[in-house]
PDB file of C-alpha atoms in Angstrom:
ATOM      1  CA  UNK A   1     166.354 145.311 175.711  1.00 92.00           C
ATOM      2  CA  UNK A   2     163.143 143.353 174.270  1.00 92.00           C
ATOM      3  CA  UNK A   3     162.075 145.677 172.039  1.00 91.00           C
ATOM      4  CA  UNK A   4     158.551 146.955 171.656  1.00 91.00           C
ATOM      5  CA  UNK A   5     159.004 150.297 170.038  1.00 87.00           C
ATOM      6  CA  UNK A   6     161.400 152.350 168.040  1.00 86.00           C
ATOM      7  CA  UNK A   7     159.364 155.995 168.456  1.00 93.00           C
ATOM      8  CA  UNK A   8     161.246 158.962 167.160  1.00 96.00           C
ATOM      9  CA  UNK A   9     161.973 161.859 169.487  1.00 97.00           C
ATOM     10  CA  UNK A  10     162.557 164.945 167.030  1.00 98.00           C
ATOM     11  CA  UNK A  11     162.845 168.884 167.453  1.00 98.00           C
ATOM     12  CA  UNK A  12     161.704 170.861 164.502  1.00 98.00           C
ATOM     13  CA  UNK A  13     163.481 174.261 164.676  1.00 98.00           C
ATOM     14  CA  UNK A  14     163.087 177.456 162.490  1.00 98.00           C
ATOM     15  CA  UNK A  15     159.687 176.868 161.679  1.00 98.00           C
ATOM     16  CA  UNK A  16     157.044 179.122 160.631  1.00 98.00           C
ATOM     17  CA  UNK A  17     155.954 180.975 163.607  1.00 97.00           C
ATOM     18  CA  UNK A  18     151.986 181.550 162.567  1.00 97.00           C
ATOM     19  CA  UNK A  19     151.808 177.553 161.524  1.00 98.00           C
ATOM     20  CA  UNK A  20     153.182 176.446 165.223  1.00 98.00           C
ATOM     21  CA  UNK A  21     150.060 178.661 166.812  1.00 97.00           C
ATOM     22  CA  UNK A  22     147.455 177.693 164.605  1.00 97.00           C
ATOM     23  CA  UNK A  23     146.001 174.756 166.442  1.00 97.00           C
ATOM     24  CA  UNK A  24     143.487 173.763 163.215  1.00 97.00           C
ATOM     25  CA  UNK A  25     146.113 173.591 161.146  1.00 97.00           C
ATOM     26  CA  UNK A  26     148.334 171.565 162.984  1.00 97.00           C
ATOM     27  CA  UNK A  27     145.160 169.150 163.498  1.00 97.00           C
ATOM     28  CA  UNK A  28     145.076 169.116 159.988  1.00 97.00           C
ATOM     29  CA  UNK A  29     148.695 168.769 159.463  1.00 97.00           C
ATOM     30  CA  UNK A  30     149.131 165.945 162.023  1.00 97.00           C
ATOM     31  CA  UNK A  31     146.237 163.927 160.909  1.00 96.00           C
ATOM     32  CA  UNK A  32     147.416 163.824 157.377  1.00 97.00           C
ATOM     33  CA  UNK A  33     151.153 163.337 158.639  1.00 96.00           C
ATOM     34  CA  UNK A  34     149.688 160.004 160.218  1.00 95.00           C
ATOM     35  CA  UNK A  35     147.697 159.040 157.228  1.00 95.00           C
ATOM     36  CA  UNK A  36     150.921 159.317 155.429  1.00 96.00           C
ATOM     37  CA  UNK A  37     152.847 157.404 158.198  1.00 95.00           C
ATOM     38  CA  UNK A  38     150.602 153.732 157.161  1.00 94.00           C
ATOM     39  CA  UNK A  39     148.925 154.248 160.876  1.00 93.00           C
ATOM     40  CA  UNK A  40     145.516 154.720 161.656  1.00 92.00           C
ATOM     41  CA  UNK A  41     143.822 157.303 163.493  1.00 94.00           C
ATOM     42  CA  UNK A  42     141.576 156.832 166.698  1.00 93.00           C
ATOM     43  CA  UNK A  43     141.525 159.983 168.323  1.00 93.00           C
ATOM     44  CA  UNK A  44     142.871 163.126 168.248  1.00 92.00           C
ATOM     45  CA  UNK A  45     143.157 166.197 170.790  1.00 94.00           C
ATOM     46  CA  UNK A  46     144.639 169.612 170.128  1.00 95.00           C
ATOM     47  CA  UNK A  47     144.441 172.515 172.526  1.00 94.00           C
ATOM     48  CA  UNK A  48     146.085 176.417 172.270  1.00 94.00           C
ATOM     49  CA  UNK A  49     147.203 177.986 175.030  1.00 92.00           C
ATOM     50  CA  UNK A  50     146.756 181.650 176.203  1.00 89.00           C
ATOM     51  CA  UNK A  51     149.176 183.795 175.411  1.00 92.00           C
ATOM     52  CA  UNK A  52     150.635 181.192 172.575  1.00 94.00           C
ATOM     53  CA  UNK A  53     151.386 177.539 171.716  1.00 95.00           C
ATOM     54  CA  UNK A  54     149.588 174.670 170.845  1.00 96.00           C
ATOM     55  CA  UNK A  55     149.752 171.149 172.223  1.00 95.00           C
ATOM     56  CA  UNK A  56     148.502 168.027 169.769  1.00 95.00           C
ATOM     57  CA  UNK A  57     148.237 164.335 170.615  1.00 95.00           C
ATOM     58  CA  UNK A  58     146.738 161.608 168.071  1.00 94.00           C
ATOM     59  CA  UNK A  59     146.412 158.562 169.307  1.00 93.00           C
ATOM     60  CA  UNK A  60     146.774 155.844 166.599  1.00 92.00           C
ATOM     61  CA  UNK A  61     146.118 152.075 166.340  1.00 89.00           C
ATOM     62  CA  UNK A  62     150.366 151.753 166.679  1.00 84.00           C
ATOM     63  CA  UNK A  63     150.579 154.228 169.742  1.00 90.00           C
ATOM     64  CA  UNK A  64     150.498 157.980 169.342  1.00 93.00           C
ATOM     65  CA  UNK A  65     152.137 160.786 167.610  1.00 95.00           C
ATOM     66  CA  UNK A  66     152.343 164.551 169.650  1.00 96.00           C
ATOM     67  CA  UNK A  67     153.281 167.699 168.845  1.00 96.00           C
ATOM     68  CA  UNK A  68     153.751 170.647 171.357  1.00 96.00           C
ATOM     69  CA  UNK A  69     154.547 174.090 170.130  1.00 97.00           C
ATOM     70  CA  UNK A  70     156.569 177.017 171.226  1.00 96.00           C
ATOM     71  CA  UNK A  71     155.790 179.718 168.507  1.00 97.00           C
ATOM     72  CA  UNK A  72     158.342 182.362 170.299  1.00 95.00           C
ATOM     73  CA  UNK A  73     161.281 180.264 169.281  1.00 96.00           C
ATOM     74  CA  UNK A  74     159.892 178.480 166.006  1.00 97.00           C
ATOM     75  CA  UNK A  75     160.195 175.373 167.692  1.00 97.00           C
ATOM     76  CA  UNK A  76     158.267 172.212 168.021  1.00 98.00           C
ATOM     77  CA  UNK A  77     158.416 168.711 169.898  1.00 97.00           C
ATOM     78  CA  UNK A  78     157.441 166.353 167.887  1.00 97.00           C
ATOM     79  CA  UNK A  79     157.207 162.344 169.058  1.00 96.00           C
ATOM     80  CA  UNK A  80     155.762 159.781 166.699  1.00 95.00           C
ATOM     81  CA  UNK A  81     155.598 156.578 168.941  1.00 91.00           C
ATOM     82  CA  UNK A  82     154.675 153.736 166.785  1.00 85.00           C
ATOM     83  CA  UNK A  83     154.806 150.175 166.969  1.00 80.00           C
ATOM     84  CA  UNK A  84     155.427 147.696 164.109  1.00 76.00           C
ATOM     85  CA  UNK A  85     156.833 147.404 160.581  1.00 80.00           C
ATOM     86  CA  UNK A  86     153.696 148.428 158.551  1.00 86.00           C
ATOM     87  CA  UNK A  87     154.459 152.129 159.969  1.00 91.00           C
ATOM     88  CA  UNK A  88     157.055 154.338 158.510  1.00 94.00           C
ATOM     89  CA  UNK A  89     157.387 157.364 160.627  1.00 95.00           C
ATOM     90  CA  UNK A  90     160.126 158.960 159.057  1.00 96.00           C
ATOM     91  CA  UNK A  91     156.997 159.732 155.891  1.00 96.00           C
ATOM     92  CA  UNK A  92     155.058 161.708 158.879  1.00 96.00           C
ATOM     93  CA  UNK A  93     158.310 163.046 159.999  1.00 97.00           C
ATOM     94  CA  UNK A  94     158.977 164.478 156.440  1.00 98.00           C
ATOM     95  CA  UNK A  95     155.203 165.770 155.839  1.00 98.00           C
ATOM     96  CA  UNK A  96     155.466 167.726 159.010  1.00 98.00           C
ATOM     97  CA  UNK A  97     158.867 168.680 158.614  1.00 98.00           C
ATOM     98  CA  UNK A  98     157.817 170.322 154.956  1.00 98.00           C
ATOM     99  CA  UNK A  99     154.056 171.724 156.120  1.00 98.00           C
ATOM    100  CA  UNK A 100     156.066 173.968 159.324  1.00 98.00           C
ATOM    101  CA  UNK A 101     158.300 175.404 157.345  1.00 98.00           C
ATOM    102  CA  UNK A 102     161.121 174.104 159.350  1.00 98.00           C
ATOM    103  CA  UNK A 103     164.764 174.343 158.147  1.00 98.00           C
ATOM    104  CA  UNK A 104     165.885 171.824 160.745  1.00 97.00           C
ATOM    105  CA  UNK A 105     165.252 168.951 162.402  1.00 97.00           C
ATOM    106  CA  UNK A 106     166.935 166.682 164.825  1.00 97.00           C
ATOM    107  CA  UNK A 107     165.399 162.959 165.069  1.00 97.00           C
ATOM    108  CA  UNK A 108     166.749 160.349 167.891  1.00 96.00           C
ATOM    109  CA  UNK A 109     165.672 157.097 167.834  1.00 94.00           C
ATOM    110  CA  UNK A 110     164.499 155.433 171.193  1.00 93.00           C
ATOM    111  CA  UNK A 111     164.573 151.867 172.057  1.00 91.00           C
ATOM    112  CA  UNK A 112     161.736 151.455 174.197  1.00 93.00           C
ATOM    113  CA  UNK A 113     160.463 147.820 175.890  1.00 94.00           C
ATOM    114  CA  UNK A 114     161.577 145.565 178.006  1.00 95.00           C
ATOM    115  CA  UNK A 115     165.033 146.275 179.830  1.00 93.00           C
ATOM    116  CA  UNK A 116     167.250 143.299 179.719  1.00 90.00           C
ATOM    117  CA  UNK A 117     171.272 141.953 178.965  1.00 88.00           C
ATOM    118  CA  UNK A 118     170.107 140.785 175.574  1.00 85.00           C
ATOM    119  CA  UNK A 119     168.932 142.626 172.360  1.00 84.00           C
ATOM    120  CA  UNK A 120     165.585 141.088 171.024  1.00 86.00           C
ATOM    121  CA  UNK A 121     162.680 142.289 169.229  1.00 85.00           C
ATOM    122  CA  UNK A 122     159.125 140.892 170.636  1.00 85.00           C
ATOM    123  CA  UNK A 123     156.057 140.870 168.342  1.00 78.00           C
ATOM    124  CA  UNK A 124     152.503 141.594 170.136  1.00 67.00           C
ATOM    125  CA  UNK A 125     150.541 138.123 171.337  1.00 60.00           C
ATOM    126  CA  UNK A 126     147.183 137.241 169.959  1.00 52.00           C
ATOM    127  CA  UNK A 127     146.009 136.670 173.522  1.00 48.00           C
ATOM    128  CA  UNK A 128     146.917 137.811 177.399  1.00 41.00           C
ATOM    129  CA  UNK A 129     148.731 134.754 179.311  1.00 41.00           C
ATOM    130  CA  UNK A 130     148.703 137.294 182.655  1.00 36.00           C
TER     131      UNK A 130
ATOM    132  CA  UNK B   1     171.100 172.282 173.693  1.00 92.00           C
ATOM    133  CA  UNK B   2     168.580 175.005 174.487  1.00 92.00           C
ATOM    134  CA  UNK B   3     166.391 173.031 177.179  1.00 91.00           C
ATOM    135  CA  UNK B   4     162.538 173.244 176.681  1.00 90.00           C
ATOM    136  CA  UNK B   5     161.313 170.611 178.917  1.00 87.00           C
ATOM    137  CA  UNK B   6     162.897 167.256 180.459  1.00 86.00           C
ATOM    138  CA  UNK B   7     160.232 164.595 179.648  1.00 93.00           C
ATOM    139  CA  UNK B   8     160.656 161.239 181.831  1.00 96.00           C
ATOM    140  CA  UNK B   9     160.846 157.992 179.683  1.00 97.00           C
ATOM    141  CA  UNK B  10     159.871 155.155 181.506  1.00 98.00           C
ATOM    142  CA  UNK B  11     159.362 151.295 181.380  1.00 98.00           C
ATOM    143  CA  UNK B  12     156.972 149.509 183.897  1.00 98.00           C
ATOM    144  CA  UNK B  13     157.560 145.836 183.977  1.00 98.00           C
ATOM    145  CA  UNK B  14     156.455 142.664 185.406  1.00 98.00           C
ATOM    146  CA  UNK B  15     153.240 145.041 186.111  1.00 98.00           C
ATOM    147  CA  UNK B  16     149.210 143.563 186.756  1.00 98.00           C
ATOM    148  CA  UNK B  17     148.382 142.070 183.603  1.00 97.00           C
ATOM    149  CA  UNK B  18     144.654 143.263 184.777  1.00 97.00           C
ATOM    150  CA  UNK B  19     145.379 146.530 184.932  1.00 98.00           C
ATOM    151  CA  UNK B  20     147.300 146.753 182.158  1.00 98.00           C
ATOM    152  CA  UNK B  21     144.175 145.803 180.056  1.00 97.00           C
ATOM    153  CA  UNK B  22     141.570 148.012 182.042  1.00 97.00           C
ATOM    154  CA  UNK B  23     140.755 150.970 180.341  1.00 97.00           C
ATOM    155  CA  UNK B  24     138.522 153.009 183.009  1.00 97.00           C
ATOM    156  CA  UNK B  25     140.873 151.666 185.909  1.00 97.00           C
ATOM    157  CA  UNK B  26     143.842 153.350 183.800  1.00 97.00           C
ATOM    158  CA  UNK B  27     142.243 156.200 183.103  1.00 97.00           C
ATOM    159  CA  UNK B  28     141.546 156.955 186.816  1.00 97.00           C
ATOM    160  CA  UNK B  29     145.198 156.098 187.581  1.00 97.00           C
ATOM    161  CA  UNK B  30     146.592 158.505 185.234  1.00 97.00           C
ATOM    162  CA  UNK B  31     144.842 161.481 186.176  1.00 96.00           C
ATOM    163  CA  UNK B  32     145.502 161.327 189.842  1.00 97.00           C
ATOM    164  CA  UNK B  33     149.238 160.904 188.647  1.00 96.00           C
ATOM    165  CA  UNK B  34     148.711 164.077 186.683  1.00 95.00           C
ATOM    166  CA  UNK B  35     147.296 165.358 189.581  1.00 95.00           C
ATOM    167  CA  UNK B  36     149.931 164.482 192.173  1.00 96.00           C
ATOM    168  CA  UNK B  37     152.627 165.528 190.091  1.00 95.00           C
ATOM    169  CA  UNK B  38     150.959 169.094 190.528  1.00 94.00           C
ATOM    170  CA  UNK B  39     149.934 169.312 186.852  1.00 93.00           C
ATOM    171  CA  UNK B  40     147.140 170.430 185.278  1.00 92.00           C
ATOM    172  CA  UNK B  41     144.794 168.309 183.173  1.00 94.00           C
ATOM    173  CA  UNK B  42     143.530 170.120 179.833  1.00 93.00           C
ATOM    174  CA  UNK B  43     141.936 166.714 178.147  1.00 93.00           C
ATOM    175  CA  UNK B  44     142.164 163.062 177.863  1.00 93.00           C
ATOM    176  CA  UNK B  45     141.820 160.091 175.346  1.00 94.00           C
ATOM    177  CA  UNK B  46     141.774 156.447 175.910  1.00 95.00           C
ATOM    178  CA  UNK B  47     141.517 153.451 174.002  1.00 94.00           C
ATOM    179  CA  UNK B  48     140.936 149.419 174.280  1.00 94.00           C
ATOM    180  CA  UNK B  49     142.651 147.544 171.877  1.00 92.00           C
ATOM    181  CA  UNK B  50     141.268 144.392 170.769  1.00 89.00           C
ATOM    182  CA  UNK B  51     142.170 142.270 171.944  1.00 91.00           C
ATOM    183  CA  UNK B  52     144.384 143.333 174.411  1.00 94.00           C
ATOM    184  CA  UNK B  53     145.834 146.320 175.476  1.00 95.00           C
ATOM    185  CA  UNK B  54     144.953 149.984 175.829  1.00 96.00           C
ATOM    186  CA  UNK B  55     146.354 153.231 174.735  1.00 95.00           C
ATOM    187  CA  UNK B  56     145.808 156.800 176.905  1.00 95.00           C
ATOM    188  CA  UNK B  57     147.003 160.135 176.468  1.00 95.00           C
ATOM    189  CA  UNK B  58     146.448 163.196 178.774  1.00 94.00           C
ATOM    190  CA  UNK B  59     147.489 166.486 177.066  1.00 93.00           C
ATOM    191  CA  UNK B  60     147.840 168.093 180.145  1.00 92.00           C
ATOM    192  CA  UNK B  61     148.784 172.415 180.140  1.00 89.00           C
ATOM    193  CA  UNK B  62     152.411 171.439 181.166  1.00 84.00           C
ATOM    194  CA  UNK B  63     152.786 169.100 177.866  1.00 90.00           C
ATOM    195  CA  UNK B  64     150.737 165.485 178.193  1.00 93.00           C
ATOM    196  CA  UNK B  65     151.642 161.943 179.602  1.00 95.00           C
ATOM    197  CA  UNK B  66     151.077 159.088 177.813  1.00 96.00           C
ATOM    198  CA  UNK B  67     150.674 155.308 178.063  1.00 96.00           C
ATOM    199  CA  UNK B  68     150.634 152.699 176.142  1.00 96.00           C
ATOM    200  CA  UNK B  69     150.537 148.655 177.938  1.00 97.00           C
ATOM    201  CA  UNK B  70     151.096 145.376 176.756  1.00 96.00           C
ATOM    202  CA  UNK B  71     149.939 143.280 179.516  1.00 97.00           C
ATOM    203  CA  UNK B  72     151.105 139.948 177.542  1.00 95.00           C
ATOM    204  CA  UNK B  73     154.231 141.111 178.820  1.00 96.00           C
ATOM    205  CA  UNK B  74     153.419 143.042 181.829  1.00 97.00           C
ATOM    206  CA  UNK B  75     154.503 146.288 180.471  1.00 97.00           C
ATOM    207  CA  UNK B  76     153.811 149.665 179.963  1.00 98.00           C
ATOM    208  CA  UNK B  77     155.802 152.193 178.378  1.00 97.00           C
ATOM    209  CA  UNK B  78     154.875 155.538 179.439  1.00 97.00           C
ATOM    210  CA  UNK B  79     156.484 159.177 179.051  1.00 96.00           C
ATOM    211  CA  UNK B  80     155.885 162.004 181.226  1.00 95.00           C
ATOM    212  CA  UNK B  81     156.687 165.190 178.786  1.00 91.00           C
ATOM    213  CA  UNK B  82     156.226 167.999 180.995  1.00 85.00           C
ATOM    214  CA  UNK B  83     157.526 171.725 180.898  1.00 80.00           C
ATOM    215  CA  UNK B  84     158.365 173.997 184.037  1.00 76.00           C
ATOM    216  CA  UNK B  85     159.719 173.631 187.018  1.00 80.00           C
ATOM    217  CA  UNK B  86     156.338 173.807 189.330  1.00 86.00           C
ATOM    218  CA  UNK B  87     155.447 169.880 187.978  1.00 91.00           C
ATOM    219  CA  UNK B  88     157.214 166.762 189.505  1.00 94.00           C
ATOM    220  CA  UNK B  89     156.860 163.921 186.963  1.00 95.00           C
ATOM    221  CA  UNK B  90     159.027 161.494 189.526  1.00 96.00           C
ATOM    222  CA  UNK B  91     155.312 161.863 192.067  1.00 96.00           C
ATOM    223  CA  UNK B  92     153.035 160.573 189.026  1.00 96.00           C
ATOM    224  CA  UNK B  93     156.198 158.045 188.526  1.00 97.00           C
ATOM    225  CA  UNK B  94     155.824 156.558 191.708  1.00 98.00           C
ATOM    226  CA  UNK B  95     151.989 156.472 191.906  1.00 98.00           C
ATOM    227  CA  UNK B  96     151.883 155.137 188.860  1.00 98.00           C
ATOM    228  CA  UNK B  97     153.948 152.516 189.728  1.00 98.00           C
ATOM    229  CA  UNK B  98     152.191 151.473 192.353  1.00 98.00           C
ATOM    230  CA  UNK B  99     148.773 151.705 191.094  1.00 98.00           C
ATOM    231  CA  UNK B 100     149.821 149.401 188.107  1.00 98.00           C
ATOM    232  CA  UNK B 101     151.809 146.391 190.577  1.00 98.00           C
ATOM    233  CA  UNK B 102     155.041 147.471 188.871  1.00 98.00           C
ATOM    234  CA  UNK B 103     157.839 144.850 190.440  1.00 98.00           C
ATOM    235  CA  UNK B 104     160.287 147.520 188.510  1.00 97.00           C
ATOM    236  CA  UNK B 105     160.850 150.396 185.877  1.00 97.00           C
ATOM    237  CA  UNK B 106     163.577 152.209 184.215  1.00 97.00           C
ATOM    238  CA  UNK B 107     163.546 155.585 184.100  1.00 97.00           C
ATOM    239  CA  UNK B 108     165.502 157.836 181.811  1.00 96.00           C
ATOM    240  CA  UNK B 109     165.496 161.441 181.189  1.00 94.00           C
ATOM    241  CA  UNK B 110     165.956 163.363 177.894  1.00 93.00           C
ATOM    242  CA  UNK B 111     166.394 166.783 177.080  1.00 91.00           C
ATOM    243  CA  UNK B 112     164.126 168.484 174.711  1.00 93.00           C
ATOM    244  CA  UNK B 113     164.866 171.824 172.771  1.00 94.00           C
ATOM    245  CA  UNK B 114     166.495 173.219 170.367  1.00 95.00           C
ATOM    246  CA  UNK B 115     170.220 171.838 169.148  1.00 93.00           C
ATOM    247  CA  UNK B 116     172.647 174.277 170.169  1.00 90.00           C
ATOM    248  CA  UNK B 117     176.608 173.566 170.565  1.00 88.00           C
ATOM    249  CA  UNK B 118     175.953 174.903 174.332  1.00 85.00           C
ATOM    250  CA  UNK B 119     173.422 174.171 177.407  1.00 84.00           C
ATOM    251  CA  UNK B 120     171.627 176.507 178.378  1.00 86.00           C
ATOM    252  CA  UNK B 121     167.542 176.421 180.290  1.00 85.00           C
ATOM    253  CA  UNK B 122     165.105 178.544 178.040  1.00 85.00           C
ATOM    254  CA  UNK B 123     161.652 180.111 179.263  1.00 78.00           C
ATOM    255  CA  UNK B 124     158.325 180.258 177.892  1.00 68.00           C
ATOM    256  CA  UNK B 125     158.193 184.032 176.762  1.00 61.00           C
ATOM    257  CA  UNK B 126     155.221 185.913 177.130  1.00 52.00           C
ATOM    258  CA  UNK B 127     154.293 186.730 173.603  1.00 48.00           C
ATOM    259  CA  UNK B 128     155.414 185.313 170.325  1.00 42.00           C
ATOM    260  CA  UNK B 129     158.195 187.268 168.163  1.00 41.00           C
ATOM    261  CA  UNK B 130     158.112 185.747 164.994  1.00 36.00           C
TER     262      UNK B 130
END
């Protein structure tokens, strides 16, 4: 593949039940785990749902991050999609990890780009030649 | 694993390089793919990157979609995270992919929940226990 992104796919389990429906917090949380990351916010967008559960997006300079919340089994989805070496989203991972009171996560790490026989990794072009 | 959702992760390539850079035209697209694939749109965020490319999330009430182009390489790497089994992310797939000129795209699918030595589907429960 011609890599363009290496985003981390990670389920926090056992976590604190109130933290994973309190949508401020996890706004608060999330931002800060970004700020901590090296990326840089643009926007953010949290919403709770009726009866529980809280979905979060951030969308950063280097992608996005997202968090989506199921409070009835103290678990929570967590992506941080980032692009480039200035980001380190293993520091967001272990912010978040900490602040939710989980006592486990699992983290995969995706390949994501360009599908294709050979391994490469391709920077971003000053300038569109499409 | 205990199964939460089943986001799609998919690669569009060799896509419109015009498109790929057109932040209201992508926009458009992806809700009518959220709409299509019988979801339900809660909010969305978009984003022009200087100077190229654009960023857009749609947290959605089934999860969000996301997508992020590069249209110096034709591509766009978006992930359909949805929950349930009344959403079909392969329709906003294959609109998508059209909408955007996509010659091709890989799709794979990944389990999300919580690590478990056994597979089993888990529902959203109607009130939290923890």
């Amino acid at each position: 593949m011609k890599i363009l992104g290496r985003p981390l796919v990670v389920e926090l389990t056992e976590c604190d039940c109130k933290v994973l429906n309190n949508s401020q917090l996890l706004e608060q949380y999330l931002n800060e785990a970004v700020r901590r990351s090296g990326a840089t916010i643009v926007q953010s967008v949290f919403h709770r749902y009726n009866p529980q559960g809280v979905s979060g997006v951030v969308v950063i300079a280097e992608s996005h991050i997202s968090m989506h919340t199921w409070p009835e089994y103290g678990y929570a989805a967590v992506d941080f999609f980032t692009c480039g070496s200035s980001v380190d989203p293993y520091k967001a991972h272990d912010y978040l990890k900490e602040m939710l009171g989980a006592n486990d996560s699992s983290v995969r790490e995706l390949a994501r780009g360009i599908p294709s026989t050979t391994d490469e990794i391709l920077k971003h072009k000053p300038s569109a030649t499409g």
